[in-house]
Short mmCIF file of C-alpha atoms and ligand atoms in Angstrom, two decimals:
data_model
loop_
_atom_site.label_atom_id
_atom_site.label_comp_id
_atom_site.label_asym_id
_atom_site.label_seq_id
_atom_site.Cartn_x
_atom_site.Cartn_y
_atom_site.Cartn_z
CA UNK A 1 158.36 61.72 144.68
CA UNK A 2 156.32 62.52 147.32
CA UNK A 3 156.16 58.47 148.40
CA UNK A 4 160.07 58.43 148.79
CA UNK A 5 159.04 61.89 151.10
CA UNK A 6 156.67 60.25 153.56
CA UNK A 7 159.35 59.51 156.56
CA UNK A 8 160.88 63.09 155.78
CA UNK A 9 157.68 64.93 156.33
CA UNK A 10 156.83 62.83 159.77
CA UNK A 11 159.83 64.37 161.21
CA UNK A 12 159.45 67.74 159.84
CA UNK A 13 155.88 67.95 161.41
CA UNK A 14 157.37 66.38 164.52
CA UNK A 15 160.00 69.64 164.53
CA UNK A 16 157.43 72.09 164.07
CA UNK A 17 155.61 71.02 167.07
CA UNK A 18 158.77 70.58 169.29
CA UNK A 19 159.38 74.48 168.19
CA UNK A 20 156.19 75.46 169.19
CA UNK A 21 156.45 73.42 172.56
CA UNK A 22 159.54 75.68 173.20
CA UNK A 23 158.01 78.75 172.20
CA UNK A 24 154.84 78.32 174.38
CA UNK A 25 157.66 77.52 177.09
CA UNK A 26 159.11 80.80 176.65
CA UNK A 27 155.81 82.55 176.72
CA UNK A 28 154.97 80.94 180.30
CA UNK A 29 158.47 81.61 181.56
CA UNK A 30 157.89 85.22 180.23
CA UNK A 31 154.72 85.21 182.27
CA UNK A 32 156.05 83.34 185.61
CA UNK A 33 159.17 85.50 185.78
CA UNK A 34 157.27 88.88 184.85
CA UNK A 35 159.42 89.63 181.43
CA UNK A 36 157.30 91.75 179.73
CA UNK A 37 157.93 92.16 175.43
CA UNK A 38 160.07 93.60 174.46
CA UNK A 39 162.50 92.71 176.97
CA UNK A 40 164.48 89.85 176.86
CA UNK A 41 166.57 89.59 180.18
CA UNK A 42 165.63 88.50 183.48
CA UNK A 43 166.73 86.09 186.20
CA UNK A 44 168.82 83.78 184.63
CA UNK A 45 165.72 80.93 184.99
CA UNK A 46 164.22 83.21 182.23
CA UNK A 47 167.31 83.76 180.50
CA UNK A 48 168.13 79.92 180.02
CA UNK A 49 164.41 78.95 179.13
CA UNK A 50 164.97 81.76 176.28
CA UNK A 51 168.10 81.10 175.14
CA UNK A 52 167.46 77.79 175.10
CA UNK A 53 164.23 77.77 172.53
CA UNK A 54 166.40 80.82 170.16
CA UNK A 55 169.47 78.44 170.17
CA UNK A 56 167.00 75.80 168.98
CA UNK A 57 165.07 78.34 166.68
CA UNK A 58 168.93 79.09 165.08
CA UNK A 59 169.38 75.73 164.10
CA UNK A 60 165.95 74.64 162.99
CA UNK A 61 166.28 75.85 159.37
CA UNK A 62 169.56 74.06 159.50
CA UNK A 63 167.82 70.65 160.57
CA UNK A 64 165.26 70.89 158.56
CA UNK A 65 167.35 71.69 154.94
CA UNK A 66 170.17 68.95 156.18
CA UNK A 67 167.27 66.40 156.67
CA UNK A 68 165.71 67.36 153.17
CA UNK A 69 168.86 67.31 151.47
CA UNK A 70 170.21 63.67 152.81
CA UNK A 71 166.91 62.57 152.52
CA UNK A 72 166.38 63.22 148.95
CA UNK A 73 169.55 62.95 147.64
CA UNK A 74 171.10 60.26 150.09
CA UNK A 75 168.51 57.59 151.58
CA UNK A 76 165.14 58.99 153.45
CA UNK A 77 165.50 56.17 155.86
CA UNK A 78 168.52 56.80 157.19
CA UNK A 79 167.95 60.68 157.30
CA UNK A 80 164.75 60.31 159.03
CA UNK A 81 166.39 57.98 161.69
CA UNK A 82 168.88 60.80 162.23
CA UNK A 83 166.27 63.24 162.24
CA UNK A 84 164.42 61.80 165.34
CA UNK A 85 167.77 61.61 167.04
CA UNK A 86 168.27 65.13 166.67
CA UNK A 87 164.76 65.97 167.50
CA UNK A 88 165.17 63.90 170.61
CA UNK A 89 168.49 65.64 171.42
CA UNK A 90 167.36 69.36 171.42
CA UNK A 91 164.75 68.09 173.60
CA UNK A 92 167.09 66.71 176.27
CA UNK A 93 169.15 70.34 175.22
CA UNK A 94 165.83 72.56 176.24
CA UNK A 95 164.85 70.74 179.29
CA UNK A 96 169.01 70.65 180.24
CA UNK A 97 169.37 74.09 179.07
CA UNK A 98 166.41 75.02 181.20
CA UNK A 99 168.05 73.28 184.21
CA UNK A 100 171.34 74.71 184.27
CA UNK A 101 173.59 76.22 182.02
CA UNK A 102 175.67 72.95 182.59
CA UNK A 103 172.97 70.66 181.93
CA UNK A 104 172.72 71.68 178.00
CA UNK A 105 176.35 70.99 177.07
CA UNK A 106 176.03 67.09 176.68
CA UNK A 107 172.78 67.08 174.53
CA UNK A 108 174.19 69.81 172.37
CA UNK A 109 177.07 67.48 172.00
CA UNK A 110 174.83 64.60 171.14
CA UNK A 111 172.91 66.78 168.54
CA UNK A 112 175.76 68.46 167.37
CA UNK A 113 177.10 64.81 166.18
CA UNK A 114 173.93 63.73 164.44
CA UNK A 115 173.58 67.47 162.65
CA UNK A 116 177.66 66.04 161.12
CA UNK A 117 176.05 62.49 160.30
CA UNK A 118 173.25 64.48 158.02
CA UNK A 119 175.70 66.58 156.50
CA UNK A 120 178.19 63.99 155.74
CA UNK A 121 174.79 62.05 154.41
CA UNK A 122 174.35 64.80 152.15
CA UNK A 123 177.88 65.39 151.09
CA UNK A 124 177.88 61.89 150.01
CA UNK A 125 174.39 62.04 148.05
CA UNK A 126 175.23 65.11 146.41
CA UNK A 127 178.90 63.81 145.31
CA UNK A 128 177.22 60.88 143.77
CA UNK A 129 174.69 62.71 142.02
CA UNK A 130 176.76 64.81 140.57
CA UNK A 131 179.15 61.52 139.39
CA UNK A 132 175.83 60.58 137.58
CA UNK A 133 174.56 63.04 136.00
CA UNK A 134 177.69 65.35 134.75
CA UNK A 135 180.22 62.59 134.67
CA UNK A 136 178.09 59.63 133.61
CA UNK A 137 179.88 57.56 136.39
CA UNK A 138 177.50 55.46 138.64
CA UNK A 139 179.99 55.24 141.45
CA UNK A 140 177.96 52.99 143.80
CA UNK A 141 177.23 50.75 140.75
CA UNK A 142 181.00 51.03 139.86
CA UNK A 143 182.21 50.02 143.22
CA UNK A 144 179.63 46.91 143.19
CA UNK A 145 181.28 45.17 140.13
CA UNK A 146 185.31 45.69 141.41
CA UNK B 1 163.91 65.87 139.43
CA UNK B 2 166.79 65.05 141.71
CA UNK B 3 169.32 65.28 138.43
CA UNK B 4 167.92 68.96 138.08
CA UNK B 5 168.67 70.13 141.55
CA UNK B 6 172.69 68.45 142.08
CA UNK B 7 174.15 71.85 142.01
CA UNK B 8 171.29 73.88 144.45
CA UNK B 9 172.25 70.68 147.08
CA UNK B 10 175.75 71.14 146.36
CA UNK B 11 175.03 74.91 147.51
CA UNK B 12 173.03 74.10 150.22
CA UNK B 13 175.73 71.65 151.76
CA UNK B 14 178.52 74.47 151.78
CA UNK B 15 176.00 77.03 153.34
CA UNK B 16 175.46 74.54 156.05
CA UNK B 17 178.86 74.15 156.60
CA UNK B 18 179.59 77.77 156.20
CA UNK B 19 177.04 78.14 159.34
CA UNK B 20 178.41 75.75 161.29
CA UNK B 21 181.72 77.35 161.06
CA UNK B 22 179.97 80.65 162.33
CA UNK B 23 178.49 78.36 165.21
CA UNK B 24 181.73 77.36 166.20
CA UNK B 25 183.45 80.68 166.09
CA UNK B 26 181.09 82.05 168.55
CA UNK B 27 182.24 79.05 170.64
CA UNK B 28 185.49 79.99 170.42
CA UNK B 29 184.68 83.81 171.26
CA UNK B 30 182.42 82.82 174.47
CA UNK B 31 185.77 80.89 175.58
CA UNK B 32 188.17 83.58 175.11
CA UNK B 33 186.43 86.39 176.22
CA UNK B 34 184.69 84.47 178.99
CA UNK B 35 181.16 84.79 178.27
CA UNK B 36 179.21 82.00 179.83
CA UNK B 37 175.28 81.22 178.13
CA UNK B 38 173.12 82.37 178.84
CA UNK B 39 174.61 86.00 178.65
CA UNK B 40 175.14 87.50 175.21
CA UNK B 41 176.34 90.93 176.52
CA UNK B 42 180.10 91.06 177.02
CA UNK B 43 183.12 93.02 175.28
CA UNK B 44 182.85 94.45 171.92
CA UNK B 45 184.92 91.91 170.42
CA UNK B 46 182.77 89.22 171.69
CA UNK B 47 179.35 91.15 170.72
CA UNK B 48 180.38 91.89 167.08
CA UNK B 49 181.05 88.09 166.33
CA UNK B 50 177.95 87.16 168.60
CA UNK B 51 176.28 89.15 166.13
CA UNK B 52 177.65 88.69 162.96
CA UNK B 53 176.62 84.79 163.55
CA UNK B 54 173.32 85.85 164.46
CA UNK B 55 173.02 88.19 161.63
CA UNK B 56 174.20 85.25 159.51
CA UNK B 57 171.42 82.71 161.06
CA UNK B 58 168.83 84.70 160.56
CA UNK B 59 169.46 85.30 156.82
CA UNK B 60 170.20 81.68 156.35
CA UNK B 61 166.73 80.47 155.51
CA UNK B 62 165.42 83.22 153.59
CA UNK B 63 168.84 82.42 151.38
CA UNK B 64 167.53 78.86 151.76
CA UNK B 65 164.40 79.52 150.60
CA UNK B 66 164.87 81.60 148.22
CA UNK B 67 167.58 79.83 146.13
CA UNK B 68 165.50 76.85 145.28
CA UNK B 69 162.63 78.67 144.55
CA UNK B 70 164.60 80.70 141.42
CA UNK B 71 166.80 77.15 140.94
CA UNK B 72 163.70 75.03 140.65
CA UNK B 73 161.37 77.90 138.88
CA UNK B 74 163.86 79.88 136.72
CA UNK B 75 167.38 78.32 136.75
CA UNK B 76 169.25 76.04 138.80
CA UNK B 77 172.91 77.41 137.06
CA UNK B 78 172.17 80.91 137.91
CA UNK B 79 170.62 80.43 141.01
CA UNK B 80 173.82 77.79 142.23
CA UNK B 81 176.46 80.92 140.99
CA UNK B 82 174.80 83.58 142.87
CA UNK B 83 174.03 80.81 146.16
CA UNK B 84 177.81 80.92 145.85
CA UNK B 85 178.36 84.36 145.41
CA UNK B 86 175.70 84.87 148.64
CA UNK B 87 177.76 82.53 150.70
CA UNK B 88 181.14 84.06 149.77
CA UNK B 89 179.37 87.68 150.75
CA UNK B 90 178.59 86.26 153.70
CA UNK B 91 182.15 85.30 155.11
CA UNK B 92 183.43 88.65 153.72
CA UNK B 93 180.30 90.38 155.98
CA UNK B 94 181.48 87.79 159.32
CA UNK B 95 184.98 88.23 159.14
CA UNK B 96 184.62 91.81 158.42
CA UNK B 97 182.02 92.30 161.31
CA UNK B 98 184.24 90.49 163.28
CA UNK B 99 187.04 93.00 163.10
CA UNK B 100 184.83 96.54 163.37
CA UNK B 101 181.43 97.33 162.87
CA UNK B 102 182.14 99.35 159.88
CA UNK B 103 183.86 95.95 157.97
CA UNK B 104 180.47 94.44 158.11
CA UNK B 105 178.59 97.28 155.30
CA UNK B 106 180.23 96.39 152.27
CA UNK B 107 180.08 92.81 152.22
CA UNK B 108 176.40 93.44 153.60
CA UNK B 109 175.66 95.44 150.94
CA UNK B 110 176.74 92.64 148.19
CA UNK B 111 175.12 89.75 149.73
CA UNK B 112 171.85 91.63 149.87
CA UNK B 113 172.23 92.41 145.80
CA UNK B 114 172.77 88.77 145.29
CA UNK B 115 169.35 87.95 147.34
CA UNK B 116 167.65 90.72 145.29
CA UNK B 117 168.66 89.01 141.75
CA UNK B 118 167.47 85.70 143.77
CA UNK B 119 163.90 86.92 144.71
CA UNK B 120 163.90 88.75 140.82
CA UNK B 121 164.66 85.38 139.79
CA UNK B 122 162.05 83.58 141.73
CA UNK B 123 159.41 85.95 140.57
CA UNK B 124 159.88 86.04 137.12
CA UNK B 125 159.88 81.81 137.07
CA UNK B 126 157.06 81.77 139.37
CA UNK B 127 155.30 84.18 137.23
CA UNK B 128 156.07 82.14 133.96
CA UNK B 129 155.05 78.88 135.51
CA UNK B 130 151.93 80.67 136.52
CA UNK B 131 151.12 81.76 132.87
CA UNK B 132 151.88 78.39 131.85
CA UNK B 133 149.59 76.56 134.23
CA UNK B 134 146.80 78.56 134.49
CA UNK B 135 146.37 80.51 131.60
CA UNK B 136 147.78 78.38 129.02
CA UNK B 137 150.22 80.71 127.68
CA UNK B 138 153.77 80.00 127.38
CA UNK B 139 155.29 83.65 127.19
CA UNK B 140 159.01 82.50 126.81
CA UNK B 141 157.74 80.74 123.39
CA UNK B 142 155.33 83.62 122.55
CA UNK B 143 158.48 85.62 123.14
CA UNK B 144 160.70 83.65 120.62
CA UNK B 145 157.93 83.95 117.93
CA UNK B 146 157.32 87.54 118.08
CA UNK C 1 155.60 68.26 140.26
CA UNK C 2 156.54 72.50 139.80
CA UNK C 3 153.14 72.78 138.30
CA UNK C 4 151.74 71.49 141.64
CA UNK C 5 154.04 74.05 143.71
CA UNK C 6 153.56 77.84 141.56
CA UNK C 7 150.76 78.84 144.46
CA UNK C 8 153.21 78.10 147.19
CA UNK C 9 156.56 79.37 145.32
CA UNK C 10 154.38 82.77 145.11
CA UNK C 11 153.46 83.00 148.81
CA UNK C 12 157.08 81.55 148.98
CA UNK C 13 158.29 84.93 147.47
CA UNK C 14 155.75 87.26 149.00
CA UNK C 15 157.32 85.88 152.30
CA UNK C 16 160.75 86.93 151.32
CA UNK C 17 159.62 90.28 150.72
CA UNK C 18 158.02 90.98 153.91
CA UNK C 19 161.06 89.86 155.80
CA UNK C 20 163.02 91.87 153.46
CA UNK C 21 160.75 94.75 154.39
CA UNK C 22 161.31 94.00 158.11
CA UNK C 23 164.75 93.79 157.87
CA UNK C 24 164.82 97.20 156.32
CA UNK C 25 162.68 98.73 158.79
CA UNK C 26 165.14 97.65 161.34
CA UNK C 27 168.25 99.46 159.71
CA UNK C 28 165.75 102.57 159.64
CA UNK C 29 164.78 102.47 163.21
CA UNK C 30 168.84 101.93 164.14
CA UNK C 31 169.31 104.93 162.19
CA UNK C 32 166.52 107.11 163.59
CA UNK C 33 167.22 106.25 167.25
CA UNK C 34 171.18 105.78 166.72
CA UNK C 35 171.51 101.95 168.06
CA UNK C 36 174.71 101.01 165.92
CA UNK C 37 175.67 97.60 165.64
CA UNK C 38 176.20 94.95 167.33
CA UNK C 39 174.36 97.03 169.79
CA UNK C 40 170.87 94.99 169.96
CA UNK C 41 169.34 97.66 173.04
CA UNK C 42 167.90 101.40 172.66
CA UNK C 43 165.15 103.25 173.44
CA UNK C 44 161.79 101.13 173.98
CA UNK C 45 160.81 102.47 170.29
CA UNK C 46 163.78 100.82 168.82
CA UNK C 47 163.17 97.44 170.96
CA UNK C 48 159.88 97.10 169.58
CA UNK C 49 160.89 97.35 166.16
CA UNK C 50 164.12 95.19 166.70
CA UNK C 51 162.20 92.60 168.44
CA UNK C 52 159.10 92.39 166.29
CA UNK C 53 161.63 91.71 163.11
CA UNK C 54 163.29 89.13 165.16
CA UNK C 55 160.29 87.14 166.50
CA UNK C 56 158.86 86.91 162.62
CA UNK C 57 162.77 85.76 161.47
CA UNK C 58 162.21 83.12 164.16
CA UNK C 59 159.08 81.73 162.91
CA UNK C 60 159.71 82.56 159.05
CA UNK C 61 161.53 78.83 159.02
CA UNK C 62 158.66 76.83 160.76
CA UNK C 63 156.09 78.82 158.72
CA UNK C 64 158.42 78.07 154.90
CA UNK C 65 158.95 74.25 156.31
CA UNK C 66 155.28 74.10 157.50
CA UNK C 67 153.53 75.87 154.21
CA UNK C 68 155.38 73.37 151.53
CA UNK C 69 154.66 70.27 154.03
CA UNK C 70 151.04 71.23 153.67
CA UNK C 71 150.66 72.25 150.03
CA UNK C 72 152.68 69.07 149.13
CA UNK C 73 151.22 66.16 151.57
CA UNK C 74 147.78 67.87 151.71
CA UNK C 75 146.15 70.47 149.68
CA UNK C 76 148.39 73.36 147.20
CA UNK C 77 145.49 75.72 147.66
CA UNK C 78 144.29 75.72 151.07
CA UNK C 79 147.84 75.60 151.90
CA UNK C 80 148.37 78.91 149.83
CA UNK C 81 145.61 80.78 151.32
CA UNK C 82 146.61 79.87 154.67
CA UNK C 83 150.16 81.08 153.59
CA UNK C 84 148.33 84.37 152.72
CA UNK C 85 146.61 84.90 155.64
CA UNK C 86 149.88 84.15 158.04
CA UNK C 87 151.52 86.97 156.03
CA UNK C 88 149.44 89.50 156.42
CA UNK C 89 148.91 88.26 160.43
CA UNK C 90 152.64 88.54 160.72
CA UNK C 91 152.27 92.34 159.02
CA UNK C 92 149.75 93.34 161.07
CA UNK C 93 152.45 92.20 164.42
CA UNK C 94 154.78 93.80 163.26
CA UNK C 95 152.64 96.97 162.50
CA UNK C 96 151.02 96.27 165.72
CA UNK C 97 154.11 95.86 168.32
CA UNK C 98 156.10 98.72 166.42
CA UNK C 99 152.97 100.84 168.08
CA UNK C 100 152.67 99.39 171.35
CA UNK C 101 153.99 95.83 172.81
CA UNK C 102 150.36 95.51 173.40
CA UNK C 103 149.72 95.73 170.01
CA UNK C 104 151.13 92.32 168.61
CA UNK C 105 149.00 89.92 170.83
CA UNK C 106 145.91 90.27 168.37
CA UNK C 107 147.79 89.41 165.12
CA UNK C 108 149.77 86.93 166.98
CA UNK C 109 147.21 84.86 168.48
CA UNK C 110 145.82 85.28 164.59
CA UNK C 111 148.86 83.95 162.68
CA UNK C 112 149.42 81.18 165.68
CA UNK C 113 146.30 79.88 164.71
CA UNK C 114 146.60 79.78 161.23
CA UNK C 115 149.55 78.39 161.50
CA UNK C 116 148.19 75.48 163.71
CA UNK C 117 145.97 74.88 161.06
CA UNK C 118 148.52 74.38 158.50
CA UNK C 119 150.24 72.05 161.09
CA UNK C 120 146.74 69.69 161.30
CA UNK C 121 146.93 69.70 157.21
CA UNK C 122 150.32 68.97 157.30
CA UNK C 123 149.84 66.20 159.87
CA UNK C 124 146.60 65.02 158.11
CA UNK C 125 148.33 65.02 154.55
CA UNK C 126 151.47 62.22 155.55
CA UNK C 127 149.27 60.45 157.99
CA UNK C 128 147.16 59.71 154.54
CA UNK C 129 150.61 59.35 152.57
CA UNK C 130 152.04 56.64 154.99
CA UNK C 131 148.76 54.38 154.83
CA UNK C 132 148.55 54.82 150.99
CA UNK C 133 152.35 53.94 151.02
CA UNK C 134 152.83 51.41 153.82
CA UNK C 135 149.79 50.22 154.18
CA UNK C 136 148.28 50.13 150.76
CA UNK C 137 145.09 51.90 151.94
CA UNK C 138 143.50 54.46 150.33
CA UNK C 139 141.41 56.28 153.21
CA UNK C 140 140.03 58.86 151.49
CA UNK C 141 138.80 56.30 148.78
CA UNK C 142 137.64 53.68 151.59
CA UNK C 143 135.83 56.24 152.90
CA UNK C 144 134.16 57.48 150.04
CA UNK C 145 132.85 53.83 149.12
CA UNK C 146 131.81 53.18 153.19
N1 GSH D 1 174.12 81.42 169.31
C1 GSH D 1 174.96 80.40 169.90
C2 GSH D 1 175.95 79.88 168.84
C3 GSH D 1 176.89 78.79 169.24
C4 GSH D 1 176.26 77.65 170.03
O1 GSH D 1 175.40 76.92 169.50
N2 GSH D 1 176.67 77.53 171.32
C5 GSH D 1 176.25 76.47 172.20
C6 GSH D 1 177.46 76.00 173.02
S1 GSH D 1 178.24 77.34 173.91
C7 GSH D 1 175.15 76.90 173.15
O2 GSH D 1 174.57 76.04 173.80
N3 GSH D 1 174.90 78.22 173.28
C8 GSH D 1 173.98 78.70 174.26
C9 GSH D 1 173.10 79.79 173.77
O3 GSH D 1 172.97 79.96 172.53
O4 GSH D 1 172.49 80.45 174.62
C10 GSH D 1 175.62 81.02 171.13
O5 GSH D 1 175.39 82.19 171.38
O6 GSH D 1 176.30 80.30 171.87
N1 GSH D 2 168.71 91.93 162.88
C1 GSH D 2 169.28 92.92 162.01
C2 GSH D 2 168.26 93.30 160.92
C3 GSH D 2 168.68 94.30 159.88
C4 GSH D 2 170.07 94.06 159.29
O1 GSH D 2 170.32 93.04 158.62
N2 GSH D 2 170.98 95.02 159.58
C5 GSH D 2 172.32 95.02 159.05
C6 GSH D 2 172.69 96.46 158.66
S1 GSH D 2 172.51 97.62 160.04
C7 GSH D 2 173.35 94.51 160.04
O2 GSH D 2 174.49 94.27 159.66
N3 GSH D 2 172.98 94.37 161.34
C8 GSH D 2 173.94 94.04 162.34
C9 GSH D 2 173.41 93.06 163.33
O3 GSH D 2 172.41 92.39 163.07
O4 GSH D 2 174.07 92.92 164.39
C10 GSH D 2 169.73 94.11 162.87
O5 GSH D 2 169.52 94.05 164.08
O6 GSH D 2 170.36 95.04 162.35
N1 GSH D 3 161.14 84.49 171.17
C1 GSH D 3 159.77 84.62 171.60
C2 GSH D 3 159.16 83.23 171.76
C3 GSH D 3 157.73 83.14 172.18
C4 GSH D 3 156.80 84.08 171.42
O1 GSH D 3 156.61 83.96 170.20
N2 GSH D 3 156.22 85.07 172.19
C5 GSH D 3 155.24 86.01 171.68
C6 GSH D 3 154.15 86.20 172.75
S1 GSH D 3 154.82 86.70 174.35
C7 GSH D 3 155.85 87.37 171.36
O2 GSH D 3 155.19 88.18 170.74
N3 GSH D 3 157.10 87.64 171.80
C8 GSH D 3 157.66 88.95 171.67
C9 GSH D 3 159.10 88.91 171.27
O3 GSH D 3 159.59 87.87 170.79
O4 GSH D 3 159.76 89.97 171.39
C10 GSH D 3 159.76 85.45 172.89
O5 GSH D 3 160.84 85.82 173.34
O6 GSH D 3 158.69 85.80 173.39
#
């Protein structure tokens, strides 16, 4: 199992450390703009360098259980492709977001898109799971000899 | 392994599409009542469904979590029926949060009783694999003997 | 494979209950200093609380994602302990910044670094998984025989 795991846990270490890039972003901005815990507004340069790491935080356990689940039960290649995409995306989204407000909108477009590729990935992997092992039907296998 | 866990993915799929739908509502509500990021703070309307997604985020991986722990230690059947219970409690508690504050209670109230019977779930078949492993005993067959 | 995982599903579950314990302490505090929903501001009191639950809800995600990469890629038990000790780091923040904003940098800087350490295992554990797999070299065995 874990063999067929080894792409999928490159990119999940790779998303931890983007989310704690963004965090120690915040904490700087906190300290360059003087936005002392537990306050969370401030000129908007702090208020799109925070926003921008929580929007990412928000969909982080949303990456990371779409990657898992396309991965596993669609192909870990693919996923893990995808997942660097994303992970490239929210990057371009942080340091846009950061920016202006303006500058975020096309990477969250961008990683928006992939997020749909992973979950249509999955939708597919789970459908033909499910084909196989309540229905007995190996679609893919099915569809090879028509 | 995979064959065991068709109906947790299945689960997890739909709650990723249920938050995406939450996502895009809260597009929708920044656009009507014209609230641009990175403000959060605008008309009750607006604040209600700002935080009924964010409410609904920050759940999401502890429902995650949770639900394959019990599906892969105790059940995967009960843990899929109550995944789908959570995530119907969970459009009940946006769509009611969305209209008053007071909508939100009940539906809260039933989605946090389904994540109770999860963690009980989780502990009891983390417990019983525990027995298993380390001390040897297998308490569901003692059970059946006695 | 589940008899690899019972140490993480039970620091898996004792996770779930602390955030379930933070949650709660949030609805308490919005009762005692009468922030109703979607309200998210209040007396400094109720920000502290409010903002300590939200901060660990932020990193519960990386620390799940980051605690099962770990205990399956590197090491189940040193993985578990260091699951232990973020937990009761991330009790003592919240203990700590419900008292005083000052109060959470301590346990913070405590659970960061525990956490960073489960990031090198992680990191460690499918840098050794993609040799043995794509490379066909065993390190730790090649360095045992140098
Ligand atoms: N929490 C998000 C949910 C929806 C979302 O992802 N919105 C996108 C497009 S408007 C965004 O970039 N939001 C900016 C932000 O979260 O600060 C929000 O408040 O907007
Ligand atoms: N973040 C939550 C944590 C506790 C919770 O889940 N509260 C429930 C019952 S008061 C809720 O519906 N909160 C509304 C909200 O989060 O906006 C809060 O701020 O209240
Ligand atoms: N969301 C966090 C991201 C960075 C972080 O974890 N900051 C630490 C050190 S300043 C903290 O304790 N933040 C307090 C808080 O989140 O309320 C923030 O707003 O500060």
């Amino acid at each position: 199992m874990l063999d067929e795991a080894v792409g999928l846990g490159a990119v999940t270490v790779l998303g931890v450390l983007e989310q704690a890039y963004f965090s120690l972003q915040v904490i700087y901005a906190r300290r360059k703009y003087s936005v002392s815990p537990p306050c969370i507004s401030g000129p908007p340069e702090f208020e799109r360098i925070f926003r921008a790491q929580a929007n990412c935080s928000e969909y982080f356990p949303i990456f990371i259980t779409i990657l898992w689940t396309s991965g596993v039960f669609f192909s870990q290649g693919l996923s893990s492709l995808c997942g660097l995409l994303y992970l490239y995306g929210r990057l371009c989204y942080f340091w846009g977001y950061a920016e202006s407000a303006q500058g975020r909108l096309a990477p969250l477009y961008f990683s928006a898109r992939v997020l749909w590729v992973l979950i249509g990935f999955s939708a597919v992997g789970v459908f033909l799971s499910f084909c196989r092992v309540y229905m007995e039907l190996d679609l893919l296998q099915a569809l090879g000899h028509a």
